[in-house]
Coordinates of N, CA, C and O in Angstrom, one line a residue:
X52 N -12.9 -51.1 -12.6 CA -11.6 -50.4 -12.5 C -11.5 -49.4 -13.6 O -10.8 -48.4 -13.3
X53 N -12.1 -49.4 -14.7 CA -11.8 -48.7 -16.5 C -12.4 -46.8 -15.6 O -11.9 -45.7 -15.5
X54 N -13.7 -47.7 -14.9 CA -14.8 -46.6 -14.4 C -14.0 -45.8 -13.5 O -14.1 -44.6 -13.7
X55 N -13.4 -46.2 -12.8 CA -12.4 -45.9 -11.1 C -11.8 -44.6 -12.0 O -12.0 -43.4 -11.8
X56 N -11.0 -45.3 -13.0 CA -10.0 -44.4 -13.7 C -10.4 -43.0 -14.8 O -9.9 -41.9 -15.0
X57 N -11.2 -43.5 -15.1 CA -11.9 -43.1 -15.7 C -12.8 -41.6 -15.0 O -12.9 -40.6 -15.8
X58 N -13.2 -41.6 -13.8 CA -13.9 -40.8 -12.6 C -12.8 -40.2 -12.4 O -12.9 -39.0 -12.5
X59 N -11.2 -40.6 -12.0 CA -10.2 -40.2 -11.0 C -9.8 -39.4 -12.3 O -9.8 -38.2 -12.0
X60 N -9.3 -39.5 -13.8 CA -9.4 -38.5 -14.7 C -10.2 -37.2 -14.9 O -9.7 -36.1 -15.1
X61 N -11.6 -37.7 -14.8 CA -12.5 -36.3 -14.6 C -11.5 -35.3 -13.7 O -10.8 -34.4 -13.9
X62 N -11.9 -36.3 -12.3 CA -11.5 -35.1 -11.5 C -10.4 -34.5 -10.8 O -10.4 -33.7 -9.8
X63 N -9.4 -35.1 -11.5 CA -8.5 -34.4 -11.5 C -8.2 -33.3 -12.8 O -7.4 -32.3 -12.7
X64 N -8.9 -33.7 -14.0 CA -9.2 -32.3 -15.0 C -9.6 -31.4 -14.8 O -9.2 -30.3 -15.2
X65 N -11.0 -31.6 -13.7 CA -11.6 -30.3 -13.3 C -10.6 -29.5 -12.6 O -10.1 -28.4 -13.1
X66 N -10.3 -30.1 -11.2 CA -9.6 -29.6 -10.3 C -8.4 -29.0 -10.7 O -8.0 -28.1 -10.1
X67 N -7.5 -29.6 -11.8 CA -6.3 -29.1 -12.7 C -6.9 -27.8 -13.4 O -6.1 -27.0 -13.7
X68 N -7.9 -27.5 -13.7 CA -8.6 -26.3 -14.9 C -8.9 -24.7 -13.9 O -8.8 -23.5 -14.0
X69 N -9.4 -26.1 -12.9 CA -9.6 -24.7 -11.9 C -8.8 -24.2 -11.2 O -8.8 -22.9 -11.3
X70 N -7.9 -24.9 -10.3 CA -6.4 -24.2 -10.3 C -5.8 -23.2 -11.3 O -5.2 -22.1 -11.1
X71 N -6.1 -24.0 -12.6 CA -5.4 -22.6 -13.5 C -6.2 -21.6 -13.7 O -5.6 -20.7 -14.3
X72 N -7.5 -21.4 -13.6 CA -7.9 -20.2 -13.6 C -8.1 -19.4 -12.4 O -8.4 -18.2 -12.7
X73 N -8.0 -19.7 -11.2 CA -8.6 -19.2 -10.2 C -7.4 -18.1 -9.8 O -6.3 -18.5 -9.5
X74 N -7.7 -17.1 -9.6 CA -6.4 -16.7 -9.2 C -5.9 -16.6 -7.2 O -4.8 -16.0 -6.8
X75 N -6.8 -17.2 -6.3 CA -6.8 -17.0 -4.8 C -6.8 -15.7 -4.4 O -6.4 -15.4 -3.3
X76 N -7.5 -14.5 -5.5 CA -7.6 -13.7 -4.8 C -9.0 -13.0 -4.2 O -9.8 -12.4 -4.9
X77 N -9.1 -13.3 -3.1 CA -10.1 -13.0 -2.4 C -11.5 -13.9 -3.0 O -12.7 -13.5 -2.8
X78 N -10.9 -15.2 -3.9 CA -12.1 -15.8 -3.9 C -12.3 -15.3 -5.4 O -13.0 -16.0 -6.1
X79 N -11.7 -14.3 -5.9 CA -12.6 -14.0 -7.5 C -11.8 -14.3 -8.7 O -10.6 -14.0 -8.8
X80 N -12.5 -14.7 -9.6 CA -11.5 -14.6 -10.4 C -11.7 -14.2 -11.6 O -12.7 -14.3 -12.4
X81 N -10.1 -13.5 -12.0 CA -9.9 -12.6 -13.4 C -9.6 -13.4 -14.8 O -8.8 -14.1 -15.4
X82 N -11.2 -12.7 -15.2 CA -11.2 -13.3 -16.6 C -10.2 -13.2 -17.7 O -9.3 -12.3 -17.7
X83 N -10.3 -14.1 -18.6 CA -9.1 -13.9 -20.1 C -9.3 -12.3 -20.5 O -10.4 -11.8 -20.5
X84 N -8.6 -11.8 -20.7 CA -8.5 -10.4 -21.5 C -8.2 -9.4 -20.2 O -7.8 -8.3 -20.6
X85 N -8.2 -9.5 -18.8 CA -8.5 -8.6 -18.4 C -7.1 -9.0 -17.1 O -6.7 -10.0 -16.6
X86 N -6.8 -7.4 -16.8 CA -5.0 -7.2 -16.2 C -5.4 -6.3 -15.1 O -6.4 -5.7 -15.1
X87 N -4.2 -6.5 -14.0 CA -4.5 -5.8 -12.8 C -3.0 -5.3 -12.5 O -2.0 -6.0 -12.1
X88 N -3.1 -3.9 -12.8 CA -1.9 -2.9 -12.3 C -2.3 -1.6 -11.7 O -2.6 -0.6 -12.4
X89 N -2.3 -1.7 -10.7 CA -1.9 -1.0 -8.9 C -0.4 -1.2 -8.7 O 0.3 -2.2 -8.6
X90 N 0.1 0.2 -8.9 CA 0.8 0.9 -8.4 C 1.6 2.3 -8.2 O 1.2 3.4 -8.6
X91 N 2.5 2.2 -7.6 CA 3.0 3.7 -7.4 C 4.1 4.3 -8.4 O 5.2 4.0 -8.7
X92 N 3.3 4.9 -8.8 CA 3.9 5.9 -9.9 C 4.8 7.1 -9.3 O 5.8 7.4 -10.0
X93 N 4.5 7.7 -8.5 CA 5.1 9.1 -8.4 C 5.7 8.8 -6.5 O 5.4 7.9 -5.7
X94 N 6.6 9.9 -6.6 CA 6.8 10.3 -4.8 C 7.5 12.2 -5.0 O 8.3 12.7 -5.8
X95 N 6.7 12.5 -4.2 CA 6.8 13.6 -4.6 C 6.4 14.6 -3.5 O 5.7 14.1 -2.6
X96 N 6.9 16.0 -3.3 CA 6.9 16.7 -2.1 C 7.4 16.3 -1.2 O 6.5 16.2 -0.3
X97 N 8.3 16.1 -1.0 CA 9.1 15.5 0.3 C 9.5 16.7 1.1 O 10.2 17.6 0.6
X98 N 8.9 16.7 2.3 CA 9.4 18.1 3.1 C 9.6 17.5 4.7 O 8.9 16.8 5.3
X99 N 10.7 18.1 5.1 CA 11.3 17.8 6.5 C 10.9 18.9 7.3 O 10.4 19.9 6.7
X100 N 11.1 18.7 9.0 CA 10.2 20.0 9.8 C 11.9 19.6 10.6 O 12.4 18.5 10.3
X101 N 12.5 20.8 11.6 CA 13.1 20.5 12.8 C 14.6 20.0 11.5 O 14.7 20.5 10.3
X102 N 15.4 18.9 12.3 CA 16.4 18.7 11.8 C 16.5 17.3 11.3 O 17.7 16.9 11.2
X103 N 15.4 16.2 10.7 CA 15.4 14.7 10.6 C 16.5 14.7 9.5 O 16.9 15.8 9.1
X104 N 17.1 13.5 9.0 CA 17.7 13.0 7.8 C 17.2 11.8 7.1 O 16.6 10.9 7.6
X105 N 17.4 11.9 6.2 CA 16.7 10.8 5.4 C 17.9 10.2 5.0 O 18.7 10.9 4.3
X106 N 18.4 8.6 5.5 CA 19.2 8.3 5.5 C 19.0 6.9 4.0 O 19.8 6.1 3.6
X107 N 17.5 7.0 3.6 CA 17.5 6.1 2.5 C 16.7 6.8 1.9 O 15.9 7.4 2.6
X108 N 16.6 6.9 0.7 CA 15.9 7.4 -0.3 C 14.4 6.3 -0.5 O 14.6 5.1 -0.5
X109 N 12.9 6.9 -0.7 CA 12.0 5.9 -1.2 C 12.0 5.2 -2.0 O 12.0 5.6 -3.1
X110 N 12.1 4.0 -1.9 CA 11.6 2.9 -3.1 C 10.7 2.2 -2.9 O 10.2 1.6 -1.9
X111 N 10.5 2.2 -4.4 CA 9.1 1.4 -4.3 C 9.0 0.4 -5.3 O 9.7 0.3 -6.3
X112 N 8.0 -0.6 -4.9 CA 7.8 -2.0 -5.8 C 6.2 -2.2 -5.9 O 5.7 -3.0 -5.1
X113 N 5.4 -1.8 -6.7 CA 4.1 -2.2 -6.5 C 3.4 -1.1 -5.6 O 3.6 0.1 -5.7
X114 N 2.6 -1.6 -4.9 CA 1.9 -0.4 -3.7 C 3.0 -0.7 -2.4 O 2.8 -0.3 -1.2
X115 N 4.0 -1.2 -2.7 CA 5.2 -1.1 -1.0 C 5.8 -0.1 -1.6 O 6.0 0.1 -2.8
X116 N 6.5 0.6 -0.1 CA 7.6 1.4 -0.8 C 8.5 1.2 0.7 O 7.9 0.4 1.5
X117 N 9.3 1.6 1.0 CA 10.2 1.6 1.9 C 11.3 2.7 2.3 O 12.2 2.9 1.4
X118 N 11.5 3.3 3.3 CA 12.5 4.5 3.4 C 12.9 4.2 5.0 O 12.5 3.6 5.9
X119 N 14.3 5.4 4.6 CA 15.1 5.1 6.0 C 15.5 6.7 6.5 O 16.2 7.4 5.8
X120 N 14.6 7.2 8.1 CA 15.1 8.5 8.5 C 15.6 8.6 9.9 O 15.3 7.6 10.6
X121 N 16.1 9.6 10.5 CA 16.5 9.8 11.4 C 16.3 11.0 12.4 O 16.3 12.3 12.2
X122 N 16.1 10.6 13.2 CA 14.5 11.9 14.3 C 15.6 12.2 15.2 O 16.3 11.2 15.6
X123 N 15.8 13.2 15.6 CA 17.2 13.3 16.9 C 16.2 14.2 17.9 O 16.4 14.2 19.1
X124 N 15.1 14.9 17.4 CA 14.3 15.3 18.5 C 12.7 15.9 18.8 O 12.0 16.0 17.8
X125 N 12.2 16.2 19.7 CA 10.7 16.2 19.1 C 10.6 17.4 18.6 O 11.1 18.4 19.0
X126 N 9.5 17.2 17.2 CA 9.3 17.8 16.5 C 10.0 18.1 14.8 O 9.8 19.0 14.0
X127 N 11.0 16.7 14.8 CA 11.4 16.3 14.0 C 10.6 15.4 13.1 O 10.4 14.2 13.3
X128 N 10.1 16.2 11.9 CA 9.4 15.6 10.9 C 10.1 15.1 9.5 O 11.2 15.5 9.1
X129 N 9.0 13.7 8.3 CA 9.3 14.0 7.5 C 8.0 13.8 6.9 O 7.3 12.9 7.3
X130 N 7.8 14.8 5.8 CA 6.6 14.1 4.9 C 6.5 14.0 3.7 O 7.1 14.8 3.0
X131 N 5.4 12.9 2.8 CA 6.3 13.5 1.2 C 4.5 12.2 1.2 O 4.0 11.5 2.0
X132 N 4.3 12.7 -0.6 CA 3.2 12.6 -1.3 C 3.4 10.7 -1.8 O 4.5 10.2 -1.7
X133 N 2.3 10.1 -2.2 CA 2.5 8.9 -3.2 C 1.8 8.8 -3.7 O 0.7 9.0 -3.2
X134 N 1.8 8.4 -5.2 CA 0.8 8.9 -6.0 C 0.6 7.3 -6.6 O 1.7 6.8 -6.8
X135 N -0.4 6.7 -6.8 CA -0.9 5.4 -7.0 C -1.3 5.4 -8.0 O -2.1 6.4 -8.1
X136 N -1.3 4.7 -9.4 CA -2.2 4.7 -11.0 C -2.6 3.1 -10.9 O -2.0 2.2 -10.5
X137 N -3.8 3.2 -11.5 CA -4.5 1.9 -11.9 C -4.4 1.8 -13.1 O -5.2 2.4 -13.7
X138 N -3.5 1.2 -13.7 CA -2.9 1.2 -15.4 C -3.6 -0.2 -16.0 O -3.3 -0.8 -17.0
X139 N -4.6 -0.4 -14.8 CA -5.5 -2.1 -15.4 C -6.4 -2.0 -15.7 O -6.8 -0.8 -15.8
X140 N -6.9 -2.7 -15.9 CA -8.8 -3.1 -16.7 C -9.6 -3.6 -15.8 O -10.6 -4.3 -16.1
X141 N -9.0 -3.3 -14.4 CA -9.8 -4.1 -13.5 C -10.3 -2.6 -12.7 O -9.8 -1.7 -13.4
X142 N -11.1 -2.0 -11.6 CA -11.5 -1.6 -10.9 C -10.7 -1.6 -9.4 O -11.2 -2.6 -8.8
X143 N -10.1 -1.2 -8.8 CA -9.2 -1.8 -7.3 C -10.2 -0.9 -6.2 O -10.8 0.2 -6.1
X144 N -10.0 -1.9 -5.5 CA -11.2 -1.5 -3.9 C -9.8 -1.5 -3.2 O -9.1 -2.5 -3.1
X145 N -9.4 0.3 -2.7 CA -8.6 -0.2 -1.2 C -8.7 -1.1 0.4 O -9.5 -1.0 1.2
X146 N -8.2 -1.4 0.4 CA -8.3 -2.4 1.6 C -7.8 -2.5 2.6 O -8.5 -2.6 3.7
X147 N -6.5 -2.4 2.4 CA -5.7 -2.1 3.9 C -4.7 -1.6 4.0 O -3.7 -2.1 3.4
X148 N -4.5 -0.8 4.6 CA -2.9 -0.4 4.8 C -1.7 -0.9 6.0 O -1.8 -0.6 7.2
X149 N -0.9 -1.4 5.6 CA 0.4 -1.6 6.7 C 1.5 -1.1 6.7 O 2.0 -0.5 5.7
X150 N 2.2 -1.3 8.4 CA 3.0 -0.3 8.2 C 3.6 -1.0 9.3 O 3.1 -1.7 10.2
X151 N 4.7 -0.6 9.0 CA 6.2 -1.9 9.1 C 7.6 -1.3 9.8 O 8.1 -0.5 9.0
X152 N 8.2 -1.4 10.6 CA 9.6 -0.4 11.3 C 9.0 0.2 12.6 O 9.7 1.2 13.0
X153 N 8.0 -0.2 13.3 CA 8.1 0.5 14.5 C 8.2 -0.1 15.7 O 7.1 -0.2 16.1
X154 N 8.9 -0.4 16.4 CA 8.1 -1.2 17.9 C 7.3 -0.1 18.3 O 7.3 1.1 17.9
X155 N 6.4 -1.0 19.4 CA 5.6 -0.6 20.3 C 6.3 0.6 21.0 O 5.7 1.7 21.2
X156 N 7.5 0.4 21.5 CA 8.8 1.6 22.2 C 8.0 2.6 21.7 O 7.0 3.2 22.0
X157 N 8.9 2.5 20.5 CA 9.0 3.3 19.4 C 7.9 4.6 19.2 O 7.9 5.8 19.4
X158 N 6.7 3.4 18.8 CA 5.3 4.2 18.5 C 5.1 5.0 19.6 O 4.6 6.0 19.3
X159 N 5.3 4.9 20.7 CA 4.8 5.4 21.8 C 5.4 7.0 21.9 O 4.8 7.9 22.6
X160 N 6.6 7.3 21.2 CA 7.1 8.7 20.7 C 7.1 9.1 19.6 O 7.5 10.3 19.4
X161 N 6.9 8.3 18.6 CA 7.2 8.3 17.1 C 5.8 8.5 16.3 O 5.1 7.4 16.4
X162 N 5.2 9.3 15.6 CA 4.0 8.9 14.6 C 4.1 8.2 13.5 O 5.3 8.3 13.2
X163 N 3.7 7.5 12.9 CA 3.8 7.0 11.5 C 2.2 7.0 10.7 O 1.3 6.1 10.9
X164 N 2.1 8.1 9.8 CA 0.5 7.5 9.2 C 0.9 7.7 7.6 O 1.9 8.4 7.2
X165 N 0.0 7.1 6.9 CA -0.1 6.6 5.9 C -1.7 7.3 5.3 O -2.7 6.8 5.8
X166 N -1.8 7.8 4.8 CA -3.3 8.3 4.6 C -3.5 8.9 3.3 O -2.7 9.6 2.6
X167 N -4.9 8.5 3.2 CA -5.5 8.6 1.7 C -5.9 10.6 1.4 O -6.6 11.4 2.1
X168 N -5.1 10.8 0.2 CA -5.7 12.0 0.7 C -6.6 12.7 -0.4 O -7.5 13.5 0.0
X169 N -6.3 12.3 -2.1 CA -7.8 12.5 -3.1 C -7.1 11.7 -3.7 O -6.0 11.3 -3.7
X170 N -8.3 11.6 -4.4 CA -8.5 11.1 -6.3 C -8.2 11.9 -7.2 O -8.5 13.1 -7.2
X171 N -7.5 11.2 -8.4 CA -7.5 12.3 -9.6 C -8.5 11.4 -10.5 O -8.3 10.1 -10.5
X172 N -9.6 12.0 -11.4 CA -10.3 11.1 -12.2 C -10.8 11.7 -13.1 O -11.1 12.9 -13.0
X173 N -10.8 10.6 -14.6 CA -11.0 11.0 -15.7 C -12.6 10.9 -16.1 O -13.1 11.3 -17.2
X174 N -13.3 10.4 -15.0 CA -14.8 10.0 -15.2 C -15.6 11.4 -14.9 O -15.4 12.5 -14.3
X175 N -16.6 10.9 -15.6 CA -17.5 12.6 -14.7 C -18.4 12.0 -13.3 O -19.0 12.7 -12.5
X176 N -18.2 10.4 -13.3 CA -19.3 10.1 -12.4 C -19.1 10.3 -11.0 O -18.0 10.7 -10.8
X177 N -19.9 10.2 -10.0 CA -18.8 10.4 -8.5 C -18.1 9.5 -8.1 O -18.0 8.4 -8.5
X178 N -17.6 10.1 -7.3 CA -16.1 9.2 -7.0 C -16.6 8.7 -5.5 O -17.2 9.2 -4.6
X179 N -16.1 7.5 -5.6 CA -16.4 6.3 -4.6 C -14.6 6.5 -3.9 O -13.6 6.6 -4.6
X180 N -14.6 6.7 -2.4 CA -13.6 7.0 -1.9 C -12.5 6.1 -1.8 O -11.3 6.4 -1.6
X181 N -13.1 4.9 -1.9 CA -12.7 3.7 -1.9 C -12.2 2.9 -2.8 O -11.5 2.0 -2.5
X182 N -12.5 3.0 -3.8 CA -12.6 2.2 -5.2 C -11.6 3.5 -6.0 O -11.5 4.7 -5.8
X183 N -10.9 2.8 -6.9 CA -9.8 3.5 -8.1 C -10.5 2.6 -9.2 O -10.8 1.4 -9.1
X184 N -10.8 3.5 -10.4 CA -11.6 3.0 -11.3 C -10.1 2.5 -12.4 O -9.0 2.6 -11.9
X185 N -10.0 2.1 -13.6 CA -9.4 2.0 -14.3 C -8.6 3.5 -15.3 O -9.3 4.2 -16.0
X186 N -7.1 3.5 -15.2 CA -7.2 5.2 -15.5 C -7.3 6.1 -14.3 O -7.1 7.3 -14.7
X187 N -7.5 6.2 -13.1 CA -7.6 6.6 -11.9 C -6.6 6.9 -11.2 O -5.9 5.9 -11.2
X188 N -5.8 8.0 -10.4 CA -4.8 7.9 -9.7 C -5.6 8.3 -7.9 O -6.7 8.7 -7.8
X189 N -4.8 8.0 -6.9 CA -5.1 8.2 -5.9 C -3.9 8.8 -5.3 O -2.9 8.5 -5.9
X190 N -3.9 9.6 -4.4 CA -2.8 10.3 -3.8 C -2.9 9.6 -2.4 O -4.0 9.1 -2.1
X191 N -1.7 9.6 -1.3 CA -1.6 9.4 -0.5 C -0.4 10.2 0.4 O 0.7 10.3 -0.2
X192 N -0.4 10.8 1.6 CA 0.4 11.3 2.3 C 0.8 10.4 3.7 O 0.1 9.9 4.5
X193 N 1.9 10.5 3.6 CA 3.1 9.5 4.5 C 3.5 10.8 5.8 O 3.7 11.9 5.5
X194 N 3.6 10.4 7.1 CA 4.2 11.6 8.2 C 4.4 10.2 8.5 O 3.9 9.1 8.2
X195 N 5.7 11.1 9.3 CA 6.3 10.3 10.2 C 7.0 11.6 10.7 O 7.7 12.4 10.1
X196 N 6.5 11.5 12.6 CA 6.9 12.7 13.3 C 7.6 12.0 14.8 O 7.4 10.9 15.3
X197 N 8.3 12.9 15.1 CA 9.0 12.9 16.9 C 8.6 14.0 17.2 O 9.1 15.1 17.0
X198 N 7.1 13.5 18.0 CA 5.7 13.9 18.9 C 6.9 15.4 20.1 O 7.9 15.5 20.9
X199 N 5.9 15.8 19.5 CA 6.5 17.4 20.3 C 6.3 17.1 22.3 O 7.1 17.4 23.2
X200 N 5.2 16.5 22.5 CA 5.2 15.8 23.9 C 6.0 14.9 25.0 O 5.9 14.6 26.2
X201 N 6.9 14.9 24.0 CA 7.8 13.8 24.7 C 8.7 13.9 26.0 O 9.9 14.2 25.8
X202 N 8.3 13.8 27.1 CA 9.5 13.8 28.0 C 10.5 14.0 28.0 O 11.0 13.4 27.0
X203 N 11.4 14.6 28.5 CA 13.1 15.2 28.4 C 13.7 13.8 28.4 O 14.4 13.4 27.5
X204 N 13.1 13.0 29.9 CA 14.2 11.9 29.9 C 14.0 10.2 29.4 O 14.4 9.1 29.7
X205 N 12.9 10.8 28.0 CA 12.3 9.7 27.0 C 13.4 10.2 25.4 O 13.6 9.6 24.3
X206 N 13.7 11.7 25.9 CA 14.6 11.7 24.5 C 15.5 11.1 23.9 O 16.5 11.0 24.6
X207 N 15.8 10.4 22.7 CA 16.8 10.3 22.4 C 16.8 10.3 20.5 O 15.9 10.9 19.9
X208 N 18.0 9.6 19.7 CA 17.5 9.8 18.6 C 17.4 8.5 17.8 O 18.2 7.5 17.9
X209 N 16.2 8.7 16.9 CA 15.9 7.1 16.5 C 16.2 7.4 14.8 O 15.9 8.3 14.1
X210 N 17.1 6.1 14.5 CA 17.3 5.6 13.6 C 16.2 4.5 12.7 O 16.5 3.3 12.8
X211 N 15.1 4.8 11.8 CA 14.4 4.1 11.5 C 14.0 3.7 9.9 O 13.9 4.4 9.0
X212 N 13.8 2.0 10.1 CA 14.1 1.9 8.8 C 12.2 1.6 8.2 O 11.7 0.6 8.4
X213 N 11.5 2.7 7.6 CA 9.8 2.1 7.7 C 9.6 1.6 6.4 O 10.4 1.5 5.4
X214 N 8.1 1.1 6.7 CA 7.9 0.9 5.3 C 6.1 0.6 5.5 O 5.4 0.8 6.5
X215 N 5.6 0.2 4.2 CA 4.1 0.5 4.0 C 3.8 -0.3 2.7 O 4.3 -0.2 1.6
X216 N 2.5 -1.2 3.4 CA 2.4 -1.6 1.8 C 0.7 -1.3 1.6 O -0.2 -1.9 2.2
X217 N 0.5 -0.6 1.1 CA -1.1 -0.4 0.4 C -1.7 -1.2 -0.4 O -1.2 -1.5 -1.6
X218 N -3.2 -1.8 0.4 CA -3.5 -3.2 -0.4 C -4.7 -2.7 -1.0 O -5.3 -1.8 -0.5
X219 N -4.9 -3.2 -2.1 CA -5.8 -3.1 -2.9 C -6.3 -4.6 -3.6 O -5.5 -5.4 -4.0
X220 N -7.9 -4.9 -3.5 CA -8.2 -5.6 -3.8 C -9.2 -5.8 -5.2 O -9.0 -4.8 -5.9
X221 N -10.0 -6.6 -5.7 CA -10.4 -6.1 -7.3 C -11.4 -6.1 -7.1 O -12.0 -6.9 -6.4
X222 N -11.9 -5.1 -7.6 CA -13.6 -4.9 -7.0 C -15.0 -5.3 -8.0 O -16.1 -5.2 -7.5

């Protein structure tokens, strides 16, 4: 019985140790001394095409940000810049991008992209398209258009609330 208890202590120490260190992400984990900050620093260039409204201003929390515009017809654009800093000691691998506020309807007249568009870097080495080194910013440009294509009697005007979260993982 001393032994039973004795074993069931082990291993619930280990399993209690490694919980606290592991952090679940993607399996790896971040050593003592070392911080992971991915995020959006900047929004910037915001430029409209046709007549849209921006009925919410960008905000942002992390790599999400969120905005609210209004398309009354095609060829109603909006676009504007996001500027991402790695202010960590870790390396970040982008990963994936989502993107949030459209139905299927919707998309079928509406664009929404999200896209990577340079690096700014303090290194002299080359730049991996993918990877933001520590000290690194990345730029990204956001459209969201009412497709010049559209049908007369598919017109109408959309009220939309989008949003995007840019994932980055540690590399």
């Amino acid at each position: 019985i001393i032994i039973s208890i004795i074993v069931c202590g082990l291993v619930w120490k280990i399993s209690s140790s490694y919980a606290y260190f592991d952090t679940g992400y993607h399996g790896k984990n971040i050593v003592s001394g070392n911080k992971w900050g991915v995020n959006i620093v900047e929004v910037s260039d915001i430029e409209t095409s046709g007549n849209p409204i921006i009925n919410e201003q960008v905000s942002t929390i992390g790599t999400t940000f969120n905005f609210g515009v209004s398309l009354f017809e095609p060829g109603d654009s909006i676009t504007f810049n996001l500027t991402i800093e790695n202010t960590g000691k870790l390396d970040a691998e982008l990963y994936a991008i989502t993107l949030a506020g459209l139905s299927m309807l919707q998309g079928e007249v509406i664009s929404y992209e999200v896209l990577p568009l340079d690096y700014i870097t303090i290194h002299e080495d080359e730049v991996d398209g993918s990877i933001i080194k520590k000290g690194e910013k990345q730029m990204f440009k956001v459209t969201v258009k009412y497709e010049d294509n559209v049908a007369i009697n598919n017109q109408k005007e959309y009220n939309l609330g989008l949003g995007s979260t840019i994932v980055y993982r540690q590399k």
